[in-house]
Amino acid sequence: MTSQEEIEYLKSGLDWTSGNEKIDKFIQERQLNTNFYNDVVFEWIPYNQFNEIKETGKNGSITVYSAIWRNGPLYYNKYTRDSNKEVALKCLHNLQNPVDFLINEATKYSTTNAKLLVLYGISQNPDTNDYILVFSNENFGKDCIICDEIYTDIQYKWCKPCNFISWKSGDDKIDSLIQLKINERSDTRFEWIPFNQFNKIRKIGKGMFVSIYAAIWEYEVTLLCYNDSQKLLDKVEEFDSSCKIYGLSQNSDKKDYILALQKEYCMEYGKKYCKNCGVKFTQIRYLWCKPCTNIFTKWTVENEKIDDLIQEMKLRTNSSIWKDGPLKYDIQ
């Protein structure tokens, strides 16, 4: 087939329209610029071509799905399709200038099959009118859906640069803490989690300063809800490394501040962790929480020196056995 014949084939052989003149022109230009033997033909893909659509990731104005493309991509050198092809759908929504944004995004990617990430074409969800970029699925999961750079942590699809810019809690102290934790990140990501990402929320218990809930996020988690942001900030530092903290959130209705922890916390609540403040007991054997004891014990002997002495001794409290025990007056 000659070059001119190939051009005519592309012009006439693919019967499609996006319904938008600007997008149609962009697709046609990409098709006519197909040069390499292993290129795929960039095209408009009807949304009804996709089956088994499953959400795999979401961040801001971008949602990613896996799907099966029934017809599959068309290859330039053979003009044959690779049917029932697994693809990744990058859905763009809530944009002010969706067509311009779509074209700018599409321009970043190659249609050459030798590249790690291949862009097959463009589609649109007829129910939401959201535009979609259709990618090869083989290496898609290695790149951040926001900035297209390789994930800092591929296993958890965690991108450190985007974690700084993709969230905002509305509280400067909390934002500073999250940024600090991101810098210190080792094996657990730490982030601001929008409250609407939690599902199947159920109450586990309630103390003086905290309410405990179980929920589903990307996996099962425990939610510790505080009604004061400073209490939450104080408690973050009191958790030891044995209890993983995934991030912070806020209930938009109640305005409660939330710590999202590993699910195992629920099983240890009241056994290892104090019901009143949520932090690990000072002495687990006796279910004794030193911070809460200091708060709940209200006393005075109305002598400032004695009060100061007792307070100082309480701060030094250690567990011990008094051999003889307190003296009791026994009336025979």
Coordinates of C-alpha atoms in Angstrom, one line a residue:
M1 CA 0.0 0.0 0.0
T2 CA 1.5 3.4 -1.0
S3 CA 1.6 6.4 1.3
Q4 CA -1.2 8.1 -0.6
E5 CA -3.3 4.9 -0.4
E6 CA -2.7 4.8 3.4
I7 CA -3.8 8.4 3.8
E8 CA -7.0 7.7 1.8
Y9 CA -7.6 4.6 3.9
L10 CA -7.3 6.6 7.1
K11 CA -9.6 9.3 5.7
S12 CA -12.3 6.9 4.5
G13 CA -11.9 3.6 6.4
L14 CA -12.7 4.9 9.9
D15 CA -16.2 6.0 10.1
W16 CA -16.5 8.2 13.2
T17 CA -17.1 11.6 14.7
S18 CA -16.6 12.9 18.2
G19 CA -19.3 15.5 17.8
N20 CA -16.8 18.2 18.3
E21 CA -15.1 19.8 15.3
K22 CA -11.9 20.7 17.2
I23 CA -11.5 17.2 18.5
D24 CA -12.2 15.6 15.1
K25 CA -9.5 17.8 13.5
F26 CA -7.0 16.9 16.2
I27 CA -7.6 13.2 15.7
Q28 CA -7.4 13.4 11.9
E29 CA -4.0 15.2 12.3
R30 CA -2.7 12.5 14.6
Q31 CA -3.8 9.8 12.2
L32 CA -2.1 11.5 9.2
N33 CA 1.1 11.9 11.2
T34 CA 1.4 8.1 11.8
N35 CA 4.9 7.3 10.6
F36 CA 6.3 4.2 12.2
Y37 CA 5.6 0.6 11.3
N38 CA 4.6 -0.3 14.9
D39 CA 2.4 2.7 15.5
V40 CA -1.2 2.3 16.5
V41 CA -3.8 4.4 14.7
F42 CA -5.0 7.1 16.9
E43 CA -8.8 7.2 16.8
W44 CA -12.2 8.2 18.3
I45 CA -13.4 5.2 20.3
P46 CA -17.2 4.9 21.0
Y47 CA -17.8 4.4 24.8
N48 CA -19.9 1.3 24.2
Q49 CA -16.8 -0.5 23.0
F50 CA -15.7 -0.8 26.7
N51 CA -16.7 -3.7 28.9
E52 CA -15.8 -4.7 32.5
I53 CA -15.1 -1.1 33.5
K54 CA -13.7 -0.9 37.1
E55 CA -12.4 2.2 38.9
T56 CA -8.7 1.8 39.9
G57 CA -7.8 5.3 41.1
K58 CA -9.1 8.8 41.7
N59 CA -7.5 12.2 42.4
G60 CA -9.1 15.6 42.0
S61 CA -10.5 16.0 38.5
I62 CA -9.1 12.6 37.2
T63 CA -10.5 9.1 37.7
V64 CA -8.8 6.1 36.3
Y65 CA -10.6 2.8 35.2
S66 CA -9.5 -0.5 33.8
A67 CA -11.6 -1.9 30.9
I68 CA -11.7 -4.3 28.0
W69 CA -11.8 -2.6 24.6
R70 CA -13.9 -5.0 22.5
N71 CA -12.5 -4.2 19.0
G72 CA -9.1 -3.2 20.3
P73 CA -6.4 -0.9 18.7
L74 CA -5.8 -0.8 15.0
Y75 CA -2.2 -1.3 13.9
Y76 CA -0.7 0.9 11.1
N77 CA 1.4 -1.7 9.4
K78 CA -1.2 -4.4 9.2
Y79 CA -4.6 -2.6 9.6
T80 CA -5.7 -5.4 11.9
R81 CA -7.1 -5.0 15.4
D82 CA -6.0 -6.6 18.6
S83 CA -9.5 -7.4 19.9
N84 CA -10.5 -7.7 23.6
K85 CA -7.6 -5.5 24.6
E86 CA -7.2 -4.5 28.3
V87 CA -6.9 -0.8 28.5
A88 CA -6.7 2.1 31.0
L89 CA -9.2 4.9 30.9
K90 CA -8.1 8.3 32.2
C91 CA -11.4 10.1 32.7
L92 CA -11.3 14.0 32.9
H93 CA -14.1 15.7 34.7
N94 CA -15.2 19.0 36.2
L95 CA -13.0 21.0 33.9
Q96 CA -13.6 24.6 32.8
N97 CA -12.2 24.1 29.3
P98 CA -12.5 20.3 28.8
V99 CA -11.7 20.2 25.0
D100 CA -8.6 22.3 25.3
F101 CA -7.4 20.4 28.4
L102 CA -8.1 17.1 26.6
I103 CA -6.1 18.0 23.5
N104 CA -3.2 19.3 25.6
E105 CA -3.2 16.1 27.6
A106 CA -3.3 13.9 24.5
T107 CA -0.4 15.8 22.9
K108 CA 1.9 14.6 25.7
Y109 CA 1.6 10.9 24.7
S110 CA 2.9 8.8 21.9
T111 CA 1.1 6.3 19.6
T112 CA 4.3 4.4 19.0
N113 CA 3.9 0.8 20.3
A114 CA 7.6 0.7 21.3
K115 CA 7.0 3.3 24.0
L116 CA 6.2 2.3 27.6
L117 CA 2.9 4.2 27.6
V118 CA 0.8 4.2 24.4
L119 CA -2.2 6.4 23.8
Y120 CA -4.8 4.6 21.7
G121 CA -7.3 7.3 21.4
I122 CA -10.1 9.5 22.9
S123 CA -13.6 8.6 24.0
Q124 CA -16.5 10.2 25.9
N125 CA -18.9 9.0 28.6
P126 CA -22.4 9.8 27.1
D127 CA -23.9 9.9 30.6
T128 CA -21.5 12.5 32.1
N129 CA -20.0 14.0 28.9
D130 CA -16.6 13.5 30.5
Y131 CA -13.8 13.0 28.0
I132 CA -11.5 10.0 28.3
L133 CA -7.9 9.2 27.2
V134 CA -7.5 5.5 26.3
F135 CA -4.1 4.0 27.1
S136 CA -2.3 0.7 26.9
N137 CA -2.7 -1.0 30.3
E138 CA 0.7 -2.7 30.4
N139 CA 2.7 0.1 32.0
F140 CA -0.1 2.5 32.9
G141 CA 0.0 1.7 36.6
K142 CA 3.6 2.8 36.9
D143 CA 2.9 6.5 36.2
C144 CA 1.1 9.0 38.3
I145 CA -2.3 9.8 37.0
I146 CA -1.8 13.5 37.8
C147 CA 1.8 14.4 36.6
D148 CA 2.5 11.3 34.5
E149 CA 5.9 10.8 36.2
I150 CA 6.8 7.4 37.6
Y151 CA 5.2 6.8 41.0
T152 CA 7.5 7.3 44.1
D153 CA 5.9 4.0 45.3
I154 CA 4.5 2.0 42.5
Q155 CA 2.9 -0.6 44.8
Y156 CA 0.7 2.0 46.5
K157 CA 0.5 4.3 43.5
W158 CA 1.9 7.1 45.6
C159 CA 3.5 10.2 44.1
K160 CA 5.4 12.4 46.5
P161 CA 5.4 15.6 44.4
C162 CA 1.7 15.4 43.7
N163 CA 0.9 14.7 47.4
F164 CA 2.1 18.2 48.2
I165 CA -0.3 19.9 45.8
S166 CA -3.3 17.6 45.4
W167 CA -4.8 18.2 48.8
K168 CA -5.7 21.0 51.2
S169 CA -7.1 20.5 54.7
G170 CA -8.0 24.1 55.3
D171 CA -5.9 24.1 58.6
D172 CA -2.3 25.4 58.3
K173 CA -1.1 23.4 61.2
I174 CA -2.5 20.2 59.8
D175 CA -1.1 20.9 56.3
S176 CA 2.3 21.5 57.8
L177 CA 2.1 18.2 59.8
I178 CA 1.1 16.3 56.6
Q179 CA 4.0 17.8 54.6
L180 CA 6.4 16.9 57.4
K181 CA 5.1 13.3 57.6
I182 CA 5.4 13.0 53.8
N183 CA 9.1 14.1 54.0
E184 CA 9.6 11.4 56.7
R185 CA 7.7 8.8 54.8
S186 CA 9.2 5.2 55.0
D187 CA 6.9 2.3 54.4
T188 CA 3.5 4.0 54.9
R189 CA 2.2 6.9 52.9
F190 CA 0.7 9.8 54.9
E191 CA -1.9 12.1 53.3
W192 CA -5.0 14.3 53.6
I193 CA -7.9 12.0 52.9
P194 CA -11.2 13.5 51.7
F195 CA -14.0 12.3 54.0
N196 CA -16.1 11.1 51.1
Q197 CA -13.6 8.4 50.3
F198 CA -14.6 6.5 53.5
N199 CA -17.5 3.9 53.1
K200 CA -19.4 1.5 55.4
I201 CA -18.6 3.6 58.4
R202 CA -19.8 2.0 61.7
K203 CA -19.3 3.2 65.3
I204 CA -17.0 1.1 67.6
G205 CA -16.9 3.2 70.8
K206 CA -16.8 6.6 72.3
G207 CA -14.6 8.1 75.1
M208 CA -14.3 11.5 76.7
F209 CA -12.2 13.0 73.9
V210 CA -12.5 10.6 70.9
S211 CA -15.0 8.5 69.0
I212 CA -13.9 5.4 67.2
Y213 CA -15.2 4.1 63.9
A214 CA -14.4 1.3 61.5
A215 CA -14.6 2.1 57.8
I216 CA -13.5 1.1 54.3
W217 CA -11.1 3.3 52.4
E218 CA -8.8 1.6 49.9
Y219 CA -8.8 -1.1 52.6
E220 CA -10.2 -1.5 56.1
V221 CA -9.2 1.3 58.4
T222 CA -10.0 2.7 61.9
L223 CA -11.1 6.3 62.3
L224 CA -10.4 8.3 65.5
C225 CA -12.6 11.4 65.5
Y226 CA -11.6 14.4 67.6
N227 CA -13.7 17.6 67.9
D228 CA -10.6 19.8 68.2
S229 CA -7.7 20.0 65.7
Q230 CA -5.1 20.6 68.4
K231 CA -6.1 17.4 70.2
L232 CA -5.7 15.5 66.9
L233 CA -2.2 17.1 66.3
D234 CA -1.2 16.1 69.9
K235 CA -2.3 12.5 69.5
V236 CA -0.5 12.0 66.2
E237 CA 2.8 12.4 68.0
E238 CA 1.8 10.1 70.8
F239 CA 1.2 7.0 68.6
D240 CA 4.2 4.7 68.3
S241 CA 5.4 2.9 65.2
S242 CA 3.4 -0.2 66.0
C243 CA 0.2 1.5 64.9
K244 CA 0.3 2.8 61.3
I245 CA -1.3 6.1 60.6
Y246 CA -2.4 6.5 57.0
G247 CA -3.4 10.1 57.2
L248 CA -5.8 12.8 58.4
S249 CA -9.4 13.8 57.4
Q250 CA -12.3 15.8 58.5
N251 CA -16.0 15.1 58.7
S252 CA -17.5 17.9 56.6
D253 CA -20.8 17.8 58.5
K254 CA -19.7 17.5 62.1
K255 CA -16.3 19.3 61.5
D256 CA -14.6 16.5 63.5
Y257 CA -10.9 16.0 62.8
I258 CA -10.0 12.4 62.0
L259 CA -7.0 10.1 62.3
A260 CA -7.1 7.1 59.8
L261 CA -5.3 4.1 61.3
Q262 CA -4.7 0.5 60.4
K263 CA -7.7 -1.7 61.0
E264 CA -6.0 -3.7 63.8
Y265 CA -6.6 -0.8 66.1
C266 CA -10.3 -1.7 66.4
M267 CA -9.4 -5.1 67.9
E268 CA -7.1 -3.5 70.5
Y269 CA -9.4 -0.6 71.4
G270 CA -10.0 -0.7 75.2
K271 CA -7.4 -3.5 75.6
K272 CA -4.3 -1.8 74.4
Y273 CA -5.5 1.7 73.7
C274 CA -7.3 4.0 76.1
K275 CA -11.1 4.5 75.4
N276 CA -11.0 8.1 76.5
C277 CA -8.1 9.5 74.5
G278 CA -7.4 6.7 72.0
V279 CA -3.6 6.5 72.7
K280 CA -1.9 3.3 74.0
F281 CA -2.2 2.7 77.8
T282 CA 0.8 3.8 79.9
Q283 CA 0.4 0.4 81.6
I284 CA -1.5 -2.1 79.4
R285 CA -1.7 -4.7 82.1
Y286 CA -3.7 -2.4 84.4
L287 CA -5.5 -0.5 81.6
W288 CA -4.0 2.7 83.0
C289 CA -3.6 5.9 81.0
K290 CA -1.3 8.4 82.7
P291 CA -2.4 11.5 80.6
C292 CA -6.1 10.8 81.3
T293 CA -5.4 10.3 85.0
N294 CA -3.7 13.6 85.2
I295 CA -6.7 15.3 83.5
F296 CA -9.4 13.5 85.5
T297 CA -7.8 13.9 88.9
K298 CA -8.9 17.2 90.2
W299 CA -7.6 18.0 93.7
T300 CA -6.1 20.6 96.0
V301 CA -5.1 20.6 99.6
E302 CA -5.3 24.4 99.5
N303 CA -1.5 24.6 100.1
E304 CA 0.4 25.6 97.0
K305 CA 3.7 23.9 98.0
I306 CA 2.0 20.6 98.8
D307 CA 0.0 20.8 95.6
D308 CA 3.2 21.3 93.6
L309 CA 4.9 18.4 95.4
I310 CA 2.0 16.0 94.7
Q311 CA 1.9 17.1 91.0
E312 CA 5.6 16.6 90.6
M313 CA 5.5 13.1 92.2
K314 CA 2.5 12.2 89.9
L315 CA 4.6 13.1 86.9
R316 CA 7.3 10.7 88.1
T317 CA 4.8 7.8 88.7
N318 CA 6.2 4.3 88.2
S319 CA 4.7 0.9 89.0
S320 CA 5.9 -0.8 92.1
I321 CA 4.8 -3.1 94.9
W322 CA 4.5 -1.8 98.5
K323 CA 5.6 -4.8 100.5
D324 CA 3.9 -4.0 103.8
G325 CA 1.0 -2.1 102.2
P326 CA -0.9 0.8 103.8
L327 CA -1.4 0.8 107.6
K328 CA -4.9 -0.2 108.6
Y329 CA -6.5 0.3 112.0
D330 CA -8.0 -3.0 113.0
I331 CA -10.5 -2.9 115.8
Q332 CA -10.6 -6.2 117.7

